[in-house]
Coordinates of C-alpha atoms in Angstrom, one line a residue:
M1 CA -10.2 19.8 -14.2
L2 CA -11.1 23.4 -13.3
Q3 CA -11.2 26.5 -15.5
G4 CA -10.9 29.9 -13.9
D5 CA -8.6 31.9 -11.7
C6 CA -10.5 31.9 -8.3
S7 CA -8.6 30.7 -5.3
R8 CA -11.6 28.7 -4.1
P9 CA -11.8 25.6 -6.3
L10 CA -15.6 25.5 -6.5
D11 CA -15.8 29.2 -7.6
N12 CA -14.3 28.0 -10.9
T13 CA -15.9 26.1 -13.7
I14 CA -15.6 22.3 -13.4
I15 CA -14.8 21.1 -16.9
N16 CA -14.7 17.3 -16.3
K17 CA -13.3 14.6 -14.1
Y18 CA -10.5 12.8 -15.9
V19 CA -9.1 9.5 -14.7
I20 CA -5.7 8.4 -15.9
S21 CA -5.0 4.6 -15.7
G22 CA -2.3 2.2 -16.8
I23 CA 0.6 3.8 -14.9
E24 CA 3.4 1.2 -14.6
A25 CA 5.7 0.5 -11.7
T26 CA 9.2 1.0 -13.0
G27 CA 11.3 0.3 -9.9
G28 CA 12.0 3.9 -9.1
P29 CA 10.6 5.8 -6.1
E30 CA 7.9 7.6 -8.1
A31 CA 6.2 7.8 -11.5
T32 CA 6.2 11.0 -13.5
I33 CA 3.1 11.7 -15.6
D34 CA 3.0 14.4 -18.3
V35 CA -0.5 15.8 -18.7
T36 CA -1.4 17.8 -21.8
Y37 CA -4.4 20.1 -22.1
R38 CA -5.5 21.6 -25.4
Y39 CA -8.5 23.2 -27.0
T40 CA -9.9 22.0 -30.3
S41 CA -11.1 24.4 -33.0
N42 CA -14.6 24.0 -31.5
G43 CA -13.4 25.1 -28.1
V44 CA -13.6 21.6 -26.5
V45 CA -10.9 20.7 -24.0
E46 CA -8.9 17.6 -24.7
V47 CA -6.7 15.9 -22.1
S48 CA -3.9 13.4 -22.8
A49 CA -1.3 11.8 -20.6
A50 CA 2.0 9.9 -21.0
Q51 CA 4.4 8.3 -18.5
Q52 CA 7.9 9.7 -18.7
E53 CA 9.7 6.5 -17.6
T54 CA 8.0 4.3 -20.3
R55 CA 7.3 7.1 -22.9
R56 CA 3.9 5.5 -23.4
S57 CA 0.6 7.2 -23.7
L58 CA -1.9 6.4 -20.9
P59 CA -5.6 5.9 -21.2
V60 CA -7.7 8.9 -20.1
K61 CA -11.3 8.4 -19.2
I62 CA -14.0 11.0 -18.4
E63 CA -16.1 10.1 -15.4
P64 CA -19.1 11.9 -13.9
V65 CA -18.2 14.7 -11.5
P66 CA -19.2 13.7 -7.9
E67 CA -22.2 15.6 -6.5
D68 CA -20.4 16.2 -3.2
M69 CA -17.3 18.3 -3.9
S70 CA -17.2 20.0 -0.5
W71 CA -13.9 18.3 0.3
T72 CA -12.2 20.7 -2.1
D73 CA -12.7 23.4 0.6
L74 CA -10.6 21.5 3.1
S75 CA -6.8 21.5 3.4
P76 CA -4.9 18.3 2.5
K77 CA -4.4 17.7 6.2
E78 CA -8.1 18.1 6.9
N79 CA -9.0 15.8 4.1
Q80 CA -6.6 13.2 5.4
G81 CA -8.2 13.3 8.9
S82 CA -11.7 13.1 7.6
G83 CA -11.2 10.6 4.8
A84 CA -13.1 13.0 2.4
G85 CA -11.7 12.8 -1.1
M86 CA -9.0 10.4 0.0
P87 CA -8.2 7.2 -1.9
S88 CA -9.3 3.9 -0.3
I89 CA -6.4 1.7 0.8
D90 CA -6.1 -2.0 1.4
V91 CA -3.2 -3.3 3.5
I92 CA -2.1 -6.8 4.5
L93 CA 0.4 -7.2 7.3
M94 CA 2.3 -10.5 6.8
I95 CA 4.5 -11.7 9.6
D96 CA 7.2 -14.4 9.7
L97 CA 6.1 -17.0 12.3
S98 CA 9.0 -19.3 12.0
G99 CA 10.5 -20.7 15.3
S100 CA 13.1 -18.0 15.7
M101 CA 10.3 -15.4 16.0
Y102 CA 8.8 -16.7 19.2
T103 CA 9.0 -15.1 22.6
E104 CA 10.6 -11.6 22.6
P105 CA 10.7 -10.9 18.8
L106 CA 7.0 -11.9 18.4
R107 CA 6.0 -9.9 21.4
R108 CA 7.6 -6.8 20.0
A109 CA 6.2 -7.4 16.5
K110 CA 2.7 -7.7 17.9
A111 CA 3.2 -4.4 19.8
A112 CA 4.4 -2.7 16.6
M113 CA 1.5 -4.0 14.6
H114 CA -1.0 -2.8 17.3
D115 CA 0.6 0.7 17.1
F116 CA 0.5 0.6 13.3
V117 CA -3.2 0.0 13.3
E118 CA -3.8 2.8 15.8
R119 CA -2.1 5.2 13.3
M120 CA -4.3 4.2 10.4
D121 CA -7.6 5.9 9.5
S122 CA -10.5 3.4 9.3
S123 CA -12.5 5.7 7.2
C124 CA -10.3 5.1 4.2
T125 CA -7.9 2.2 5.1
R126 CA -8.7 -1.5 5.6
V127 CA -6.1 -3.7 7.3
G128 CA -5.7 -7.5 7.0
L129 CA -3.3 -9.9 8.6
G130 CA -1.5 -13.2 7.9
G131 CA 1.5 -15.3 8.9
F132 CA 3.9 -17.7 7.2
A133 CA 6.5 -20.3 7.9
D134 CA 6.1 -23.8 6.4
R135 CA 2.7 -22.6 5.1
T136 CA 1.1 -19.2 4.6
R137 CA -2.3 -18.3 6.0
I138 CA -4.3 -15.1 5.6
S139 CA -6.1 -15.0 8.9
L140 CA -8.1 -11.8 8.2
N141 CA -9.0 -10.1 4.9
P142 CA -8.6 -6.3 4.9
T143 CA -11.3 -4.7 7.0
D144 CA -12.1 -1.4 8.6
D145 CA -13.2 -3.1 11.8
Y146 CA -10.0 -2.3 13.7
Q147 CA -11.1 -3.9 16.9
R148 CA -11.2 -7.2 15.0
V149 CA -7.8 -6.5 13.6
H150 CA -6.4 -6.0 17.1
R151 CA -7.9 -9.3 18.2
H152 CA -6.3 -11.1 15.3
I153 CA -2.9 -9.6 16.1
D154 CA -3.2 -10.8 19.7
Q155 CA -4.0 -14.3 18.3
I156 CA -1.4 -14.4 15.5
D157 CA 0.9 -16.8 17.3
G158 CA -1.9 -19.3 17.2
L159 CA -1.9 -19.7 13.4
E160 CA -0.8 -23.2 12.4
V161 CA 1.8 -22.5 9.8
G162 CA 4.7 -24.7 10.9
G163 CA 8.1 -23.8 12.2
A164 CA 10.6 -23.3 9.3
T165 CA 10.4 -20.6 6.6
S166 CA 9.8 -22.9 3.7
A167 CA 6.8 -21.0 2.3
E168 CA 6.7 -17.6 0.7
P169 CA 3.8 -15.2 1.6
I170 CA 3.7 -13.0 -1.5
A171 CA 1.7 -15.1 -4.0
P172 CA -1.1 -15.8 -1.4
S173 CA -1.2 -12.1 -0.5
F174 CA -1.4 -11.2 -4.2
R175 CA -4.4 -13.4 -4.7
T176 CA -6.1 -11.8 -1.7
L177 CA -5.3 -8.2 -2.7
T178 CA -6.5 -8.8 -6.3
G179 CA -9.6 -10.7 -5.2
R180 CA -13.2 -9.3 -5.1
H181 CA -12.9 -8.4 -1.3
C182 CA -10.1 -5.9 -2.0
Q183 CA -11.3 -2.9 -4.1
G184 CA -8.9 -0.3 -2.7
D185 CA -7.5 2.4 -4.9
I186 CA -4.1 1.7 -3.4
K187 CA -2.9 -1.7 -2.1
Y188 CA 0.1 -2.5 0.2
L189 CA 1.7 -5.7 1.4
V190 CA 3.9 -5.2 4.5
I191 CA 6.2 -8.1 5.3
L192 CA 8.1 -8.6 8.5
T193 CA 10.7 -11.3 8.6
D194 CA 13.7 -12.2 10.7
G195 CA 15.6 -14.7 8.5
Q196 CA 16.2 -16.4 5.1
W197 CA 13.5 -17.9 2.9
S198 CA 14.1 -21.2 1.2
K199 CA 11.8 -20.2 -1.7
D200 CA 13.3 -16.8 -2.4
S201 CA 13.2 -17.2 -6.2
Q202 CA 9.5 -17.9 -6.1
A203 CA 9.0 -15.0 -3.8
I204 CA 10.8 -12.7 -6.2
A205 CA 8.7 -13.9 -9.1
A206 CA 5.5 -13.3 -7.1
A207 CA 6.8 -9.9 -6.1
R208 CA 7.1 -8.9 -9.8
L209 CA 3.5 -9.8 -10.3
C210 CA 2.6 -7.5 -7.4
H211 CA 4.7 -4.7 -8.8
K212 CA 3.1 -5.1 -12.2
A213 CA -0.4 -5.0 -10.7
G214 CA 0.5 -1.8 -8.7
I215 CA 0.6 -3.5 -5.3
E216 CA 3.2 -1.8 -3.2
I217 CA 5.4 -4.2 -1.2
M218 CA 7.2 -3.0 1.9
A219 CA 9.8 -5.5 3.3
L220 CA 11.1 -5.0 6.8
G221 CA 13.6 -7.4 8.3
F222 CA 15.7 -7.8 11.4
G223 CA 18.0 -10.5 12.9
D224 CA 19.3 -12.6 10.0
A225 CA 17.2 -11.0 7.3
D226 CA 19.0 -10.4 4.0
Y227 CA 18.8 -6.8 2.9
D228 CA 19.6 -7.6 -0.8
F229 CA 16.7 -10.1 -0.9
L230 CA 14.4 -7.6 0.7
R231 CA 15.3 -5.0 -2.0
K232 CA 14.4 -7.5 -4.7
I233 CA 10.9 -8.1 -3.4
A234 CA 10.2 -4.5 -2.3
S235 CA 8.6 -2.0 -4.7
T236 CA 11.5 0.4 -4.3
D237 CA 14.7 0.5 -2.4
G238 CA 13.1 2.9 0.0
F239 CA 10.6 0.3 1.0
A240 CA 13.2 -2.3 2.0
A241 CA 15.0 -2.1 5.4
V242 CA 16.7 -4.1 8.0
T243 CA 16.2 -2.8 11.5
S244 CA 17.0 -3.8 15.0
L245 CA 14.4 -5.4 17.4
A246 CA 14.6 -2.2 19.5
E247 CA 13.8 0.0 16.5
L248 CA 11.0 -2.2 15.2
G249 CA 8.2 0.0 16.5
G250 CA 9.8 3.1 15.0
S251 CA 10.1 1.4 11.6
F252 CA 6.5 0.4 11.7
S253 CA 5.6 4.0 12.5
K254 CA 7.4 5.2 9.4
I255 CA 5.6 2.6 7.3
A256 CA 2.2 3.8 8.7
Q257 CA 3.2 7.3 7.8
A258 CA 4.1 6.3 4.2
I259 CA 0.8 4.4 3.8
G260 CA -1.2 7.2 5.3
E261 CA 0.2 9.5 2.7
G262 CA -0.3 7.0 -0.1
S263 CA 3.5 7.2 -0.7
T264 CA 5.6 5.2 -3.1
G265 CA 8.8 7.0 -2.2
L266 CA 9.2 7.5 1.6
A267 CA 12.1 5.4 3.0
V268 CA 11.2 3.2 5.9
R269 CA 14.7 3.1 7.3

């Protein structure tokens, strides 16, 4: 929070750093937070916050102001490119490895994931990988070693997860993203599937846990994927889509754009 009327942020007085927490996912494309500033009779600034959707007050904590505030002199675009002042992001790409995915669908999926990684910024975004069919396996925890991520994408078809889609990938991903290895400010689970899941009710229940924990789920389907089901597991309707195999790369590009912007409201269709 700054006090003053100078156009350059650091030419103003820095009052404090205020961190607002407890923001709930409500199923909409975005959350609206009302922030109130007021002076006490002693001239002390007090800050309070409330979420419009829930009408609940939110905890506000004062934290030390970072010594390096030079990022405030950069534009948002420059900050995004350098990673300065940007939130850290953890992403897990979870791909359907059931029998119907093999040959051409898997080849295109791997190409789309390679392109996705190329669009990420390793200075602030860690990427992990997993696959599911009869079983779910996280083959790589989120990492900023993108060369390693590319190697795991190339080897994803070697995961031993069976052939039918009788497992759901959301609960294992939830455990990974909430574990000690994932400390990102923003967390995403990106799911690619080409058919129906036999444990869809369990997947929906696990997705609700993710939503409550603030983990954004993007569900991308093609082939026989059920759009209504994808909507139920995705964080918002804009994060659920059914695309064609030919458009798979473009859809992943839009997902990369949304994650790069820390978005919770950019449609991936």
